[in-house]
JSON list of C-alpha atoms in Angstrom, two decimals:
[
{"chain": "A", "resi": 1, "resn": "MET", "atom": "CA", "xyz": [-21.54, -11.00, -8.71]},
{"chain": "A", "resi": 2, "resn": "MET", "atom": "CA", "xyz": [-22.13, -14.78, -10.15]},
{"chain": "A", "resi": 3, "resn": "LEU", "atom": "CA", "xyz": [-23.35, -17.86, -7.66]},
{"chain": "A", "resi": 4, "resn": "THR", "atom": "CA", "xyz": [-22.92, -20.69, -9.41]},
{"chain": "A", "resi": 5, "resn": "THR", "atom": "CA", "xyz": [-24.29, -25.00, -8.75]},
{"chain": "A", "resi": 6, "resn": "THR", "atom": "CA", "xyz": [-25.75, -27.64, -9.81]},
{"chain": "A", "resi": 7, "resn": "ILE", "atom": "CA", "xyz": [-29.40, -29.04, -10.79]},
{"chain": "A", "resi": 8, "resn": "SER", "atom": "CA", "xyz": [-29.53, -31.54, -7.95]},
{"chain": "A", "resi": 9, "resn": "ASP", "atom": "CA", "xyz": [-28.03, -28.69, -5.39]},
{"chain": "A", "resi": 10, "resn": "PHE", "atom": "CA", "xyz": [-30.01, -25.85, -7.15]},
{"chain": "A", "resi": 11, "resn": "ARG", "atom": "CA", "xyz": [-33.70, -28.63, -6.13]},
{"chain": "A", "resi": 12, "resn": "LYS", "atom": "CA", "xyz": [-32.47, -29.05, -2.12]},
{"chain": "A", "resi": 13, "resn": "ASP", "atom": "CA", "xyz": [-31.77, -25.48, -1.97]},
{"chain": "A", "resi": 14, "resn": "ILE", "atom": "CA", "xyz": [-34.32, -23.28, -3.93]},
{"chain": "A", "resi": 15, "resn": "LYS", "atom": "CA", "xyz": [-35.84, -21.43, -1.57]},
{"chain": "A", "resi": 16, "resn": "LYS", "atom": "CA", "xyz": [-32.29, -20.08, -0.86]},
{"chain": "A", "resi": 17, "resn": "TYR", "atom": "CA", "xyz": [-31.51, -19.13, -3.76]},
{"chain": "A", "resi": 18, "resn": "PHE", "atom": "CA", "xyz": [-34.22, -17.69, -5.50]},
{"chain": "A", "resi": 19, "resn": "ASP", "atom": "CA", "xyz": [-33.28, -15.88, -1.95]},
{"chain": "A", "resi": 20, "resn": "GLU", "atom": "CA", "xyz": [-30.07, -14.78, -2.98]},
{"chain": "A", "resi": 21, "resn": "VAL", "atom": "CA", "xyz": [-30.71, -13.69, -6.76]},
{"chain": "A", "resi": 22, "resn": "SER", "atom": "CA", "xyz": [-33.66, -11.52, -5.87]},
{"chain": "A", "resi": 23, "resn": "LYS", "atom": "CA", "xyz": [-32.25, -10.04, -2.32]},
{"chain": "A", "resi": 24, "resn": "ASN", "atom": "CA", "xyz": [-28.80, -9.32, -3.61]},
{"chain": "A", "resi": 25, "resn": "LEU", "atom": "CA", "xyz": [-29.04, -8.98, -7.42]},
{"chain": "A", "resi": 26, "resn": "GLU", "atom": "CA", "xyz": [-27.86, -11.39, -7.68]},
{"chain": "A", "resi": 27, "resn": "THR", "atom": "CA", "xyz": [-27.28, -14.27, -11.13]},
{"chain": "A", "resi": 28, "resn": "LEU", "atom": "CA", "xyz": [-27.32, -17.80, -11.08]},
{"chain": "A", "resi": 29, "resn": "ILE", "atom": "CA", "xyz": [-25.98, -19.96, -13.31]},
{"chain": "A", "resi": 30, "resn": "ILE", "atom": "CA", "xyz": [-26.92, -23.53, -13.26]},
{"chain": "A", "resi": 31, "resn": "ASN", "atom": "CA", "xyz": [-24.85, -26.28, -14.33]},
{"chain": "A", "resi": 32, "resn": "ARG", "atom": "CA", "xyz": [-25.83, -28.81, -16.76]},
{"chain": "A", "resi": 33, "resn": "GLY", "atom": "CA", "xyz": [-23.02, -30.86, -18.43]},
{"chain": "A", "resi": 34, "resn": "LYS", "atom": "CA", "xyz": [-20.53, -29.31, -20.60]},
{"chain": "A", "resi": 35, "resn": "ASP", "atom": "CA", "xyz": [-21.28, -26.45, -22.14]},
{"chain": "A", "resi": 36, "resn": "ASN", "atom": "CA", "xyz": [-24.62, -26.51, -20.98]},
{"chain": "A", "resi": 37, "resn": "GLY", "atom": "CA", "xyz": [-27.13, -24.24, -18.06]},
{"chain": "A", "resi": 38, "resn": "ILE", "atom": "CA", "xyz": [-29.74, -22.42, -16.91]},
{"chain": "A", "resi": 39, "resn": "VAL", "atom": "CA", "xyz": [-29.33, -18.75, -15.69]},
{"chain": "A", "resi": 40, "resn": "ILE", "atom": "CA", "xyz": [-30.99, -17.37, -13.36]},
{"chain": "A", "resi": 41, "resn": "MET", "atom": "CA", "xyz": [-31.48, -13.29, -12.35]},
{"chain": "A", "resi": 42, "resn": "SER", "atom": "CA", "xyz": [-33.80, -11.44, -10.15]},
{"chain": "A", "resi": 43, "resn": "LEU", "atom": "CA", "xyz": [-36.65, -9.16, -12.56]},
{"chain": "A", "resi": 44, "resn": "ALA", "atom": "CA", "xyz": [-34.79, -5.51, -11.77]},
{"chain": "A", "resi": 45, "resn": "GLU", "atom": "CA", "xyz": [-31.67, -7.42, -13.69]},
{"chain": "A", "resi": 46, "resn": "TYR", "atom": "CA", "xyz": [-33.24, -8.37, -16.75]},
{"chain": "A", "resi": 47, "resn": "ASN", "atom": "CA", "xyz": [-35.38, -5.32, -16.85]},
{"chain": "A", "resi": 48, "resn": "SER", "atom": "CA", "xyz": [-31.74, -3.15, -16.07]},
{"chain": "A", "resi": 49, "resn": "LEU", "atom": "CA", "xyz": [-30.52, -5.51, -19.37]},
{"chain": "A", "resi": 50, "resn": "LEU", "atom": "CA", "xyz": [-33.30, -4.77, -21.34]},
{"chain": "A", "resi": 51, "resn": "ALA", "atom": "CA", "xyz": [-33.46, -1.17, -20.76]},
{"chain": "A", "resi": 52, "resn": "THR", "atom": "CA", "xyz": [-29.76, -1.18, -21.28]},
{"chain": "A", "resi": 53, "resn": "SER", "atom": "CA", "xyz": [-29.62, -3.13, -24.94]},
{"chain": "A", "resi": 54, "resn": "HIS", "atom": "CA", "xyz": [-32.81, -1.08, -26.01]},
{"chain": "A", "resi": 55, "resn": "GLU", "atom": "CA", "xyz": [-30.42, 2.22, -25.31]},
{"chain": "A", "resi": 56, "resn": "LEU", "atom": "CA", "xyz": [-27.23, 0.52, -27.62]},
{"chain": "A", "resi": 57, "resn": "SER", "atom": "CA", "xyz": [-29.37, -0.65, -30.01]},
{"chain": "A", "resi": 58, "resn": "SER", "atom": "CA", "xyz": [-29.15, 2.04, -32.53]},
{"chain": "A", "resi": 59, "resn": "LYS", "atom": "CA", "xyz": [-25.87, 3.80, -33.32]},
{"chain": "A", "resi": 60, "resn": "ILE", "atom": "CA", "xyz": [-27.31, 7.32, -32.76]},
{"chain": "A", "resi": 61, "resn": "ASN", "atom": "CA", "xyz": [-28.49, 5.79, -29.10]},
{"chain": "A", "resi": 62, "resn": "GLU", "atom": "CA", "xyz": [-24.65, 4.66, -28.52]},
{"chain": "A", "resi": 63, "resn": "LYS", "atom": "CA", "xyz": [-22.98, 7.94, -29.24]},
{"chain": "A", "resi": 64, "resn": "ARG", "atom": "CA", "xyz": [-25.48, 10.44, -27.59]},
{"chain": "A", "resi": 65, "resn": "LEU", "atom": "CA", "xyz": [-24.66, 8.25, -24.27]},
{"chain": "A", "resi": 66, "resn": "ASP", "atom": "CA", "xyz": [-21.17, 8.20, -24.98]},
{"chain": "A", "resi": 67, "resn": "ALA", "atom": "CA", "xyz": [-21.13, 12.55, -25.72]},
{"chain": "A", "resi": 68, "resn": "ALA", "atom": "CA", "xyz": [-23.06, 12.63, -22.03]},
{"chain": "A", "resi": 69, "resn": "ILE", "atom": "CA", "xyz": [-20.40, 9.94, -20.46]},
{"chain": "A", "resi": 70, "resn": "GLU", "atom": "CA", "xyz": [-17.75, 11.68, -21.71]},
{"chain": "A", "resi": 71, "resn": "LYS", "atom": "CA", "xyz": [-19.09, 15.68, -21.05]},
{"chain": "A", "resi": 72, "resn": "LEU", "atom": "CA", "xyz": [-19.84, 13.76, -17.62]},
{"chain": "A", "resi": 73, "resn": "ASN", "atom": "CA", "xyz": [-16.22, 12.72, -17.36]},
{"chain": "A", "resi": 74, "resn": "ASN", "atom": "CA", "xyz": [-14.73, 15.99, -17.95]},
{"chain": "A", "resi": 75, "resn": "GLY", "atom": "CA", "xyz": [-16.82, 17.55, -16.29]},
{"chain": "A", "resi": 76, "resn": "ASN", "atom": "CA", "xyz": [-18.92, 19.40, -18.56]},
{"chain": "A", "resi": 77, "resn": "SER", "atom": "CA", "xyz": [-21.86, 18.82, -17.11]},
{"chain": "A", "resi": 78, "resn": "PHE", "atom": "CA", "xyz": [-24.43, 20.94, -15.10]},
{"chain": "A", "resi": 79, "resn": "GLU", "atom": "CA", "xyz": [-26.88, 20.24, -12.83]},
{"chain": "A", "resi": 80, "resn": "LYS", "atom": "CA", "xyz": [-31.24, 21.39, -12.80]},
{"chain": "A", "resi": 81, "resn": "GLY", "atom": "CA", "xyz": [-33.57, 21.87, -10.87]},
{"chain": "A", "resi": 82, "resn": "LEU", "atom": "CA", "xyz": [-37.06, 19.68, -11.07]},
{"chain": "A", "resi": 83, "resn": "ILE", "atom": "CA", "xyz": [-40.23, 22.46, -11.68]},
{"chain": "A", "resi": 84, "resn": "GLU", "atom": "CA", "xyz": [-42.35, 21.91, -8.43]},
{"chain": "A", "resi": 85, "resn": "GLU", "atom": "CA", "xyz": [-46.40, 21.83, -9.25]}
]
């Protein structure tokens, strides 16, 4: 989900907005005029976005992930237990 606000409303309720972003994994857009704004997101969401970007940064990774998703969707996957020490 995405929240939007103005800079003046953000200033008034900054703690409330930060709590919403961090607790509910919301993305906050602060409008600053026509075609101008700021996006605030939690560190967890940002790190997830970077990881996804990295995974899709090469065609080889992208093809490998697409193949894995296709196997999963077609039921051609299997579960493997972890070795416990």
